[in-house]
CSV table of C-alpha atoms and ligand atoms in Angstrom, one decimal:
chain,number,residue,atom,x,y,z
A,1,UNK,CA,-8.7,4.5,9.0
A,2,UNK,CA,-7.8,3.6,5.6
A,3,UNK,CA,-8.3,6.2,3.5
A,4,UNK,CA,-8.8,6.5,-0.6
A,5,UNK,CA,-8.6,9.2,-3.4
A,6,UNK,CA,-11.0,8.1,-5.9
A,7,UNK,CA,-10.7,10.9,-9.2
A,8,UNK,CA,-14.0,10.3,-11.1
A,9,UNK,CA,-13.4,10.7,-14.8
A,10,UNK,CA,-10.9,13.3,-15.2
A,11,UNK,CA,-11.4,12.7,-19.4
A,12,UNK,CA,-10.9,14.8,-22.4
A,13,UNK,CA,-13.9,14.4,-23.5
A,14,UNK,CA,-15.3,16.3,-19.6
A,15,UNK,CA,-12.5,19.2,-20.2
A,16,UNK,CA,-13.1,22.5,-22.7
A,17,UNK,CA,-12.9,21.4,-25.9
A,18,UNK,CA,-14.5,17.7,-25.4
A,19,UNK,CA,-17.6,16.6,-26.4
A,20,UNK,CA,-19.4,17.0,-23.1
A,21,UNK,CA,-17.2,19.8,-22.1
A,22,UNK,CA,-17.5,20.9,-18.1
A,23,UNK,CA,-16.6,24.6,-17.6
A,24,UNK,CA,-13.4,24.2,-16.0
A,25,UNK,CA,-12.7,20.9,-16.0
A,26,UNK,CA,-9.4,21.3,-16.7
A,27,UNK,CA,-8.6,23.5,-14.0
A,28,UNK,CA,-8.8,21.1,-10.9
A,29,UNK,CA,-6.1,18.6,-12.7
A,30,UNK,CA,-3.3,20.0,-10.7
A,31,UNK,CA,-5.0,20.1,-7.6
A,32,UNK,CA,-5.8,16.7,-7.6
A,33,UNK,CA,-2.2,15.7,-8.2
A,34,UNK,CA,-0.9,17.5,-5.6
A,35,UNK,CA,-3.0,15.7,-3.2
A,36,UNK,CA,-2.5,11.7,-4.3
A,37,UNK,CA,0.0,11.7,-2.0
A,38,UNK,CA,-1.9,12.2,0.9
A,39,UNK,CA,-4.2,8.7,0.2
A,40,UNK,CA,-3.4,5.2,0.9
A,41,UNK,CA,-5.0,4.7,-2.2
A,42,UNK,CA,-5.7,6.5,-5.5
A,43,UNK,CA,-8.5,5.2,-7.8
A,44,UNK,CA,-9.3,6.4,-11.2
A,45,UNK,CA,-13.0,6.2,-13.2
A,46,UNK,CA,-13.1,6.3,-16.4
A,47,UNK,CA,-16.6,7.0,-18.5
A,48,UNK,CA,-16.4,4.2,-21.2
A,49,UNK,CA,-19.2,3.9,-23.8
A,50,UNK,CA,-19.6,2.1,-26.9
A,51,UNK,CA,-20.7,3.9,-30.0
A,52,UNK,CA,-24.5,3.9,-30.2
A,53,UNK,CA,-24.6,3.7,-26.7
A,54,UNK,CA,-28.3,4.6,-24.8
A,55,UNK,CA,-27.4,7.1,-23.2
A,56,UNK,CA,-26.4,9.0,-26.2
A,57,UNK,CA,-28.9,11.7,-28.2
A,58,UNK,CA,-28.4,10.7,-31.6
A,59,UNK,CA,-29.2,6.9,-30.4
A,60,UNK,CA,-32.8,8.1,-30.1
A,61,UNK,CA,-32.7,11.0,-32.9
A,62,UNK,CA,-33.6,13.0,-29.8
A,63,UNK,CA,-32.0,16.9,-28.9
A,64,UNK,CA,-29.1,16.8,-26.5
A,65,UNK,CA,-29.7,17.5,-22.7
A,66,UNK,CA,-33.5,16.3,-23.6
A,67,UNK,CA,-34.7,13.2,-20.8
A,68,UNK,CA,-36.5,9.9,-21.6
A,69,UNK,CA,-38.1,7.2,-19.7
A,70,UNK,CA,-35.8,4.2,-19.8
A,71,UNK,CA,-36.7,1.1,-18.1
A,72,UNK,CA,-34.7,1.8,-14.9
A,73,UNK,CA,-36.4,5.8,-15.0
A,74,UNK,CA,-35.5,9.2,-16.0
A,75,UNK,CA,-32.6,9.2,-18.1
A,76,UNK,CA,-30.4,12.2,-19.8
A,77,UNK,CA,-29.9,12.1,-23.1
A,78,UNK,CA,-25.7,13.1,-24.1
A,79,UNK,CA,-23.9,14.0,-26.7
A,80,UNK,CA,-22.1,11.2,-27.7
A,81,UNK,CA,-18.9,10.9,-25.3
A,82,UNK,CA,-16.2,9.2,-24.0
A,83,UNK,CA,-16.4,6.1,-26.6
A,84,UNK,CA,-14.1,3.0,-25.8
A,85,UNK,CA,-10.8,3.6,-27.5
A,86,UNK,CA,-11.4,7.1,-28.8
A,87,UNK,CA,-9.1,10.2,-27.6
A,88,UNK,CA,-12.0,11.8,-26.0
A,89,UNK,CA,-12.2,9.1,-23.9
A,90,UNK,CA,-8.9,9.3,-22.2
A,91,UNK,CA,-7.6,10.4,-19.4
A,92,UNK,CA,-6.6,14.2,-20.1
A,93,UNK,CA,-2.9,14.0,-20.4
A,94,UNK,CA,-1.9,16.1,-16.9
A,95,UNK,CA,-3.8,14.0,-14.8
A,96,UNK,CA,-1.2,11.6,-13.3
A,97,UNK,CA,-2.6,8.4,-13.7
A,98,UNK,CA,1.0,6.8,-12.2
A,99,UNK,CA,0.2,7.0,-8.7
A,100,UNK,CA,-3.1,4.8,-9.5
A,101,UNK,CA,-3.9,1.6,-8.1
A,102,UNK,CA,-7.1,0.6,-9.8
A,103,UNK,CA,-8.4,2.2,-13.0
A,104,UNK,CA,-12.3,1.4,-12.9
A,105,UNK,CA,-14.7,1.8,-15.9
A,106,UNK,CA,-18.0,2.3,-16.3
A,107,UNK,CA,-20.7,2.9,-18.9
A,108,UNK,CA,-20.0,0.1,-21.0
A,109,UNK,CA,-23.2,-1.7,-21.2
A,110,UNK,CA,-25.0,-0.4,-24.2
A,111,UNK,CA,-28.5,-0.8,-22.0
A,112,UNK,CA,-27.5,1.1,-18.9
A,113,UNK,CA,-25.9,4.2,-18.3
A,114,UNK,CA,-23.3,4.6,-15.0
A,115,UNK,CA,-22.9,7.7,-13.3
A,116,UNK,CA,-22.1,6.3,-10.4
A,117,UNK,CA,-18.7,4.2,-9.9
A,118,UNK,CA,-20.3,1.9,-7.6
A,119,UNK,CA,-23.8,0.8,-9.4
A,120,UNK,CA,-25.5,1.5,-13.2
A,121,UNK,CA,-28.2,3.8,-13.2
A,122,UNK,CA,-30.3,0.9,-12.3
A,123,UNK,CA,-29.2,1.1,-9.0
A,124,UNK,CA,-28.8,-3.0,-8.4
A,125,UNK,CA,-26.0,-3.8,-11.4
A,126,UNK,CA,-22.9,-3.5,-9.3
A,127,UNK,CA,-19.2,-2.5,-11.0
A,128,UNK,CA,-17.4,-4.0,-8.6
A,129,UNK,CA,-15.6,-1.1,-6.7
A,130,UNK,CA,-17.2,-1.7,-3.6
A,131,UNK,CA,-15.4,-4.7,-2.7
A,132,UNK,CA,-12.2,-3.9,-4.1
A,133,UNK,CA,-12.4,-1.6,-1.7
A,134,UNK,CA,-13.4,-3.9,1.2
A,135,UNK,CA,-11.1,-6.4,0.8
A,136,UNK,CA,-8.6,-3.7,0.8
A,137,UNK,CA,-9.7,-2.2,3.9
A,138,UNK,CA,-10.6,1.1,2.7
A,139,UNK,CA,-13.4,2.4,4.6
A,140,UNK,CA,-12.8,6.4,4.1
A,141,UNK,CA,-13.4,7.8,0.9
A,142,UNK,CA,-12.8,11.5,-0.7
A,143,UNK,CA,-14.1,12.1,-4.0
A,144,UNK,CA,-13.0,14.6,-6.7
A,145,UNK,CA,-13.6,15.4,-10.5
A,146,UNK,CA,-16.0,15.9,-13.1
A,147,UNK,CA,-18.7,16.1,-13.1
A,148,UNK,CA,-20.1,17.4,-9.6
A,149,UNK,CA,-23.8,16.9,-10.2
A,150,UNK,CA,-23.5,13.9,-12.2
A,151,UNK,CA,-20.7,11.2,-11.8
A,152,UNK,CA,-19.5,12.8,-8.6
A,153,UNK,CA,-22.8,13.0,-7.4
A,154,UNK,CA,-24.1,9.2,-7.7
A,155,UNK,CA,-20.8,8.2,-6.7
A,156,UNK,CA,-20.9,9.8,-3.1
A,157,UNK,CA,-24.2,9.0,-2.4
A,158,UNK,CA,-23.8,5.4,-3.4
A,159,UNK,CA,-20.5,5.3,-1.2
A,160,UNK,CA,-22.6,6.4,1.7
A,161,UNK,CA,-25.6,4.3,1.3
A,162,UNK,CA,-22.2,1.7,1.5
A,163,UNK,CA,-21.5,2.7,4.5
A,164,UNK,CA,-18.2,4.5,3.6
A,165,UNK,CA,-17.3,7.8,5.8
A,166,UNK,CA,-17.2,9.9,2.5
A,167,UNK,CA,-16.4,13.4,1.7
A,168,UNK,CA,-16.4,15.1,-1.8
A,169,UNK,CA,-13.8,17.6,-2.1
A,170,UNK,CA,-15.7,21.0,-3.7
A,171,UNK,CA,-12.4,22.6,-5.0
A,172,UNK,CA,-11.2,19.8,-7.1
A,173,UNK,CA,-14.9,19.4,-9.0
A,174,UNK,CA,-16.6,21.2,-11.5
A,175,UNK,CA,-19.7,20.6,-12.5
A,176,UNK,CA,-22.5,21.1,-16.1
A,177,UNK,CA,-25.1,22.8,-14.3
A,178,UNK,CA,-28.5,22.0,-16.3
A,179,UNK,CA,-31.3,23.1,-15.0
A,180,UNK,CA,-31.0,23.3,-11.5
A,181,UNK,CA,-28.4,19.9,-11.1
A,182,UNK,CA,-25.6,21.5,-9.5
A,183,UNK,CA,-28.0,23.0,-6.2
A,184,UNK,CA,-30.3,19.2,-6.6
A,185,UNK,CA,-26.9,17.4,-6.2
A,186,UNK,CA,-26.1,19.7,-3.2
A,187,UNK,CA,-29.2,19.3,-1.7
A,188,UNK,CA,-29.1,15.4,-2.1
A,189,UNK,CA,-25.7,14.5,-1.1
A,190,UNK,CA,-25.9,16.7,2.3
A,191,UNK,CA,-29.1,15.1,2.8
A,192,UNK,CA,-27.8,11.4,2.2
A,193,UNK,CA,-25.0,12.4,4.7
A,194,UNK,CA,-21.9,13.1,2.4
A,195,UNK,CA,-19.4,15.2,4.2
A,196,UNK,CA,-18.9,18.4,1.6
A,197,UNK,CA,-15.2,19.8,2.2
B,1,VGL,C1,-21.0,12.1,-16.8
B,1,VGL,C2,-22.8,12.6,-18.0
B,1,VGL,C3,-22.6,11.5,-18.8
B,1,VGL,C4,-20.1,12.5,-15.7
B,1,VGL,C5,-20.8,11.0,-17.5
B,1,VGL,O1,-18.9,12.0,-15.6
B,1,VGL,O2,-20.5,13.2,-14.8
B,1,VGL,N1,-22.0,12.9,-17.0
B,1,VGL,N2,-21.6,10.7,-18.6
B,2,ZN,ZN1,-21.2,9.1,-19.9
């Protein structure tokens, strides 16, 4: 078994005082240090929009939080977040990003958003972490970070559907909780088969 940490985007823009702050988001970043050290590998995501990005409310002149049709379905509509190069979107500066092997981003077609660290929110356009991951051997996964019903969310499911034995680790997430997302992303991971520590 080879066995990897991947830390979906532990960002400033995800902790209090971000744009898209999660409650708590800062408060699983020393867990989720202390525990690099027990993965053969450690693998970072990072959110990485550009401004105007389609994802983003003020794109559309919409409300925050509202949803819209895109071509590839439903989509949620942010605040503007986590846009390439700004200070929002870094990495929040106790995370150790050191101990990382790969640093993966995501988010940056201006079309399509990416929850997931595996495929867009089309579900077919593929970021390239799955084989970086095969051709390492890595065929056990635990997943941590922000947010839980979102990013985290997508990514285990997609790891699954992979075939990856994959676990998300409760303690070291925190999720945003809109409108019944945190229970729906329960609900669908357990039932996809995702291993809930
Ligand atoms: C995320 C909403 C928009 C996440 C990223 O990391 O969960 N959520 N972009
Ligand atoms: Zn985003």
């Amino acid at each position: 078994m080879t066995h990897a940490l991947i830390v979906i985007d532990v960002q400033n823009d995800f902790c209090p005082g971000g744009a898209l702050a999660v409650a708590g988001g800062d408060d699983i970043i020393h867990g989720i240090n202390a525990t690099m050290n027990d993965f053969d590998a450690v693998i970072l995501t990072q959110d990485w929009h550009p401004a105007g990005h389609s994802s983003f409310a003020s794109t559309h002149d919409a409300d925050p939080m509202s949803v819209i049709d895109m071509p590839y379905g439903p989509q949620v509509l942010w605040p503007d977040h986590c846009i390439q190069g700004s200070i929002g979107a870094q990495f929040h500066a106790d995370l150790q990003t050191d101990r990382a092997d790969l640093i993966i981003r995501k988010g940056y077609n201006p079309a399509i958003d990416s929850y997931s660290a595996f495929f867009e929110n089309d579900k077919t356009t593929p970021t390239g972490l799955e084989g970086y991951l095969r051709t390492r051997g890595i065929n056990t996964l635990t997943l941590v970070g922000l947010a839980t019903d979102f990013c985290v969310n997508y990514s285990a499911v997609d790891a699954t559907r992979l075939g990856f034995d994959t676990t998300v680790s409760m303690g070291l997430c925190r999720a945003i909780d809109f409108d019944g997302s945190l229970d729906a992303a329960k609900a669908g991971m357990q039932g996809a088969g995702v291993t809930l520590g």
